[in-house]
CSV table of C-alpha atoms in Angstrom, one decimal:
chain,number,residue,atom,x,y,z
A,1,MET,CA,0.0,0.0,0.0
A,2,ILE,CA,1.2,3.4,-0.9
A,3,ALA,CA,0.0,6.4,1.1
A,4,ALA,CA,-2.3,8.6,-0.9
A,5,GLU,CA,-1.8,12.3,-0.9
A,6,GLY,CA,-3.1,13.8,2.3
A,7,VAL,CA,-4.0,10.3,3.8
A,8,SER,CA,-1.6,8.3,5.9
A,9,LEU,CA,-1.0,4.6,5.8
A,10,VAL,CA,-2.6,4.4,9.1
A,11,GLN,CA,-5.8,6.1,8.0
A,12,GLN,CA,-6.0,3.9,4.9
A,13,ALA,CA,-5.6,0.8,7.1
A,14,VAL,CA,-8.5,2.0,9.4
A,15,GLN,CA,-10.6,2.5,6.3
A,16,ALA,CA,-9.6,-1.0,5.0
A,17,VAL,CA,-10.8,-2.6,8.4
A,18,ARG,CA,-14.0,-0.7,8.3
A,19,ASP,CA,-14.5,-1.9,4.7
A,20,HIS,CA,-13.9,-5.4,5.7
A,21,ILE,CA,-16.5,-5.1,8.5
A,22,ARG,CA,-19.0,-3.7,6.0
A,23,ASP,CA,-18.4,-5.9,3.1
A,24,ASN,CA,-18.5,-9.2,5.3
A,25,ASP,CA,-21.7,-8.0,7.0
A,26,LEU,CA,-20.2,-8.4,10.3
A,27,LYS,CA,-22.2,-7.5,13.5
A,28,VAL,CA,-21.5,-6.4,17.0
A,29,GLY,CA,-19.3,-9.0,18.7
A,30,ASP,CA,-18.2,-10.8,15.5
A,31,THR,CA,-14.4,-11.4,15.4
A,32,LEU,CA,-12.0,-9.8,13.0
A,33,PRO,CA,-8.8,-11.2,11.4
A,34,GLY,CA,-5.7,-10.2,13.4
A,35,GLU,CA,-3.3,-7.4,12.7
A,36,GLY,CA,-0.9,-9.7,10.8
A,37,HIS,CA,-3.7,-10.7,8.4
A,38,PHE,CA,-4.4,-7.1,7.5
A,39,ALA,CA,-0.6,-6.2,7.3
A,40,ALA,CA,-0.1,-8.9,4.9
A,41,LEU,CA,-3.2,-8.1,2.8
A,42,LEU,CA,-2.4,-4.3,2.7
A,43,GLY,CA,1.3,-4.6,2.4
A,44,VAL,CA,2.0,-2.6,5.5
A,45,SER,CA,3.9,-3.2,8.7
A,46,ARG,CA,2.5,-4.7,11.9
A,47,ALA,CA,3.2,-1.4,13.5
A,48,VAL,CA,0.9,0.5,11.1
A,49,MET,CA,-1.9,-2.1,11.7
A,50,ARG,CA,-1.3,-1.8,15.5
A,51,GLU,CA,-1.8,1.9,15.3
A,52,ALA,CA,-4.9,1.5,13.1
A,53,PHE,CA,-6.4,-1.1,15.4
A,54,GLY,CA,-5.7,1.4,18.3
A,55,ALA,CA,-7.4,4.2,16.5
A,56,LEU,CA,-10.5,2.0,15.8
A,57,ALA,CA,-10.7,0.9,19.4
A,58,ALA,CA,-10.4,4.5,20.6
A,59,LEU,CA,-13.5,5.2,18.5
A,60,LYS,CA,-15.3,2.1,19.9
A,61,LEU,CA,-15.6,0.7,16.4
A,62,ILE,CA,-13.8,-2.4,17.5
A,63,ASP,CA,-13.3,-4.0,20.9
A,64,VAL,CA,-9.6,-5.0,21.7
A,65,ALA,CA,-8.9,-7.0,24.8
A,66,ASN,CA,-5.7,-8.8,25.9
A,67,GLY,CA,-5.7,-12.5,25.0
A,68,ARG,CA,-8.3,-12.5,22.3
A,69,ARG,CA,-9.0,-11.3,18.8
A,70,ALA,CA,-10.5,-8.0,18.0
A,71,ARG,CA,-14.4,-7.9,17.8
A,72,VAL,CA,-16.8,-5.5,16.1
A,73,GLY,CA,-17.7,-2.8,18.7
A,74,ALA,CA,-21.2,-1.6,19.7
A,75,ILE,CA,-22.1,2.0,19.3
A,76,ASP,CA,-21.0,4.0,22.4
A,77,GLY,CA,-22.2,7.5,23.4
A,78,SER,CA,-18.8,8.2,25.2
A,79,VAL,CA,-17.2,9.0,21.9
A,80,MET,CA,-19.7,11.7,21.2
A,81,ALA,CA,-19.6,12.8,24.7
A,82,ALA,CA,-15.9,13.5,24.4
A,83,SER,CA,-16.4,15.4,21.2
A,84,LEU,CA,-19.1,17.5,22.8
A,85,ASP,CA,-17.0,18.2,25.8
A,86,HIS,CA,-14.1,19.3,23.6
A,87,ALA,CA,-16.3,21.5,21.5
A,88,VAL,CA,-17.6,23.3,24.7
A,89,ALA,CA,-14.0,23.6,26.2
A,90,THR,CA,-12.8,25.2,23.0
A,91,SER,CA,-15.7,27.5,22.5
A,92,GLN,CA,-16.7,25.8,19.2
A,93,VAL,CA,-20.2,25.3,20.6
A,94,SER,CA,-22.0,26.9,23.6
A,95,MET,CA,-23.9,25.1,26.4
A,96,PRO,CA,-27.2,26.9,25.3
A,97,GLU,CA,-26.6,25.4,21.8
A,98,ILE,CA,-26.1,22.0,23.1
A,99,TRP,CA,-29.1,22.3,25.4
A,100,ASP,CA,-31.3,23.5,22.7
A,101,VAL,CA,-30.3,20.4,20.7
A,102,ARG,CA,-30.9,18.3,23.7
A,103,ARG,CA,-34.3,19.7,24.2
A,104,THR,CA,-35.4,19.0,20.6
A,105,LEU,CA,-34.2,15.4,20.9
A,106,GLU,CA,-35.7,14.8,24.4
A,107,ILE,CA,-39.1,16.0,23.4
A,108,ARG,CA,-39.1,13.4,20.6
A,109,THR,CA,-37.8,10.6,23.0
A,110,ALA,CA,-40.5,11.3,25.4
A,111,MET,CA,-43.2,11.0,22.8
A,112,LEU,CA,-41.8,7.8,21.5
A,113,ALA,CA,-41.3,6.4,25.0
A,114,ALA,CA,-45.1,7.1,25.6
A,115,GLU,CA,-45.9,5.1,22.5
A,116,HIS,CA,-43.4,2.3,22.8
A,117,ARG,CA,-42.4,1.8,26.5
A,118,SER,CA,-42.7,-1.6,28.1
A,119,ASP,CA,-44.3,-2.0,31.5
A,120,GLU,CA,-40.8,-2.7,33.0
A,121,GLU,CA,-39.5,0.5,31.4
A,122,ALA,CA,-42.4,2.6,32.6
A,123,ALA,CA,-41.9,1.3,36.1
A,124,HIS,CA,-38.2,2.0,36.0
A,125,ILE,CA,-38.8,5.6,34.8
A,126,ILE,CA,-41.2,6.3,37.7
A,127,ALA,CA,-38.7,4.7,40.1
A,128,LEU,CA,-36.0,7.0,38.9
A,129,ALA,CA,-38.3,10.0,39.4
A,130,GLU,CA,-38.8,8.9,43.0
A,131,ALA,CA,-35.2,8.2,43.4
A,132,MET,CA,-34.6,11.9,42.7
A,133,ALA,CA,-37.1,12.9,45.5
A,134,GLU,CA,-35.4,10.5,47.9
A,135,ALA,CA,-32.0,11.9,47.2
A,136,GLY,CA,-32.9,15.1,49.1
A,137,ASP,CA,-29.9,17.6,48.8
A,138,ASP,CA,-27.4,15.0,48.1
A,139,MET,CA,-26.2,16.5,44.7
A,140,GLU,CA,-24.4,13.5,43.6
A,141,LYS,CA,-27.4,11.2,43.9
A,142,VAL,CA,-29.8,13.9,42.5
A,143,ALA,CA,-27.5,14.1,39.4
A,144,ALA,CA,-27.1,10.3,39.0
A,145,ALA,CA,-30.9,9.8,39.3
A,146,ASP,CA,-31.7,12.6,36.9
A,147,VAL,CA,-29.1,11.4,34.2
A,148,ALA,CA,-30.5,7.9,34.6
A,149,PHE,CA,-34.1,9.2,34.2
A,150,HIS,CA,-33.4,10.8,30.9
A,151,GLN,CA,-31.5,7.8,29.7
A,152,ALA,CA,-34.4,5.5,30.7
A,153,ILE,CA,-36.7,7.6,28.7
A,154,ALA,CA,-34.5,7.4,25.6
A,155,GLN,CA,-34.2,3.6,26.2
A,156,ALA,CA,-38.0,3.4,26.2
A,157,SER,CA,-38.2,5.2,22.9
A,158,HIS,CA,-36.8,2.0,21.3
A,159,ASN,CA,-34.5,4.0,19.1
A,160,ALA,CA,-30.9,3.0,19.7
A,161,LEU,CA,-29.4,6.3,18.2
A,162,PHE,CA,-31.5,8.5,20.5
A,163,LEU,CA,-30.3,6.5,23.4
A,164,GLN,CA,-26.6,7.0,22.5
A,165,ILE,CA,-27.0,10.7,21.8
A,166,VAL,CA,-28.8,11.2,25.2
A,167,ARG,CA,-26.0,9.3,26.9
A,168,SER,CA,-23.5,11.6,25.3
A,169,PHE,CA,-25.0,14.4,27.3
A,170,ALA,CA,-24.3,12.6,30.6
A,171,PRO,CA,-21.0,14.3,31.6
A,172,MET,CA,-22.4,17.8,31.0
A,173,MET,CA,-25.6,16.8,32.9
A,174,HIS,CA,-23.5,15.7,35.9
A,175,LEU,CA,-22.2,19.2,36.2
A,176,ALA,CA,-25.4,21.2,35.1
A,177,VAL,CA,-27.9,19.3,37.3
A,178,PRO,CA,-26.4,20.4,40.6
A,179,ALA,CA,-25.9,24.0,39.2
A,180,ALA,CA,-29.6,24.1,38.2
A,181,TRP,CA,-30.6,22.5,41.5
A,182,ARG,CA,-28.8,25.3,43.5
A,183,THR,CA,-31.0,27.9,41.7
A,184,ARG,CA,-33.9,26.3,43.6
A,185,THR,CA,-33.6,28.1,47.0
A,186,THR,CA,-36.9,27.2,48.5
A,187,ASP,CA,-38.6,23.9,49.3
A,188,ASP,CA,-41.5,24.7,47.1
A,189,GLN,CA,-39.2,25.3,44.1
A,190,LYS,CA,-37.5,22.0,44.6
A,191,ALA,CA,-40.8,20.3,45.0
A,192,MET,CA,-42.0,21.7,41.7
A,193,VAL,CA,-39.0,20.3,39.9
A,194,LEU,CA,-39.8,16.9,41.4
A,195,THR,CA,-43.4,17.2,40.4
A,196,ARG,CA,-42.5,17.9,36.8
A,197,HIS,CA,-40.4,14.7,36.6
A,198,ARG,CA,-43.2,12.6,38.1
A,199,ALA,CA,-45.6,14.1,35.7
A,200,LEU,CA,-43.4,13.2,32.8
A,201,ALA,CA,-42.9,9.7,34.1
A,202,GLN,CA,-46.6,9.3,34.5
A,203,ALA,CA,-47.5,10.5,31.1
A,204,ILE,CA,-45.1,7.8,29.7
A,205,ALA,CA,-46.7,5.2,32.0
A,206,ASP,CA,-50.2,6.3,30.8
A,207,ARG,CA,-49.1,6.0,27.1
A,208,ASP,CA,-50.1,9.6,26.5
A,209,PRO,CA,-47.6,11.0,24.0
A,210,GLU,CA,-49.1,14.5,24.0
A,211,ALA,CA,-48.9,14.8,27.8
A,212,ALA,CA,-45.4,13.5,27.7
A,213,VAL,CA,-44.3,16.2,25.1
A,214,SER,CA,-46.0,18.8,27.2
A,215,ALA,CA,-44.2,17.7,30.3
A,216,MET,CA,-40.9,17.5,28.8
A,217,ASN,CA,-41.5,21.0,27.3
A,218,GLY,CA,-42.4,22.3,30.7
A,219,HIS,CA,-39.3,20.7,32.2
A,220,PHE,CA,-37.1,22.5,29.8
A,221,ASP,CA,-39.0,25.8,30.0
A,222,ARG,CA,-38.7,26.0,33.8
A,223,SER,CA,-35.9,23.6,35.0
A,224,ILE,CA,-33.3,24.3,32.2
A,225,ASP,CA,-33.9,27.8,31.1
A,226,SER,CA,-33.0,29.2,34.5
A,227,LEU,CA,-29.6,27.4,34.1
A,228,LEU,CA,-29.0,28.8,30.7
A,229,ARG,CA,-29.7,32.4,31.9
A,230,GLN,CA,-26.5,31.9,34.0
A,231,ALA,CA,-24.4,30.8,31.1
A,232,PRO,CA,-22.0,33.2,29.4
């Protein structure tokens, strides 16, 4: 293999592995030929293929573990999360922009969850809303329950891509939820936030898409907008 202009041997090797997965219709968990196989096939060194496999593993496109052959990886929201975090840290995107996208996505996931949720998923969403209430002022527990609540709604939408995108918001939510909670200075204000989460959970349990959309809209109108007003 000869490096094309502007494209390194490693980049070409990465694409060759991706082409192999696609051309052979491999699925998550299926094994891949080893680095040596691809090195011989492509006419590159083992070092090039080792770097290519490392790059693919970093992107979660393959799963590489000691002692066994590489396997096709499952989609993973952590890659998108790292990209979003970098974008915010380097001022390429603002938090209000990300939260605007989040709002649009989560309104849709709430509607789909109300239409497609299983009984177990509905019960889990309700339980997470209650877990937020039981957490009191323990910000770590409040944030964990809130993040899990939104991810459970995305799971209940039965759209795998929505779930991964919502998961990608988790690192920012772990920072934003405590900040938003601190703007609730009275017990009544805190109780209202919990009431909105319960209303959303109940709308999904009731299989009421219209009520679920209204509840999610209300959540962002009142719970998130106060946080965004503090953003630079």
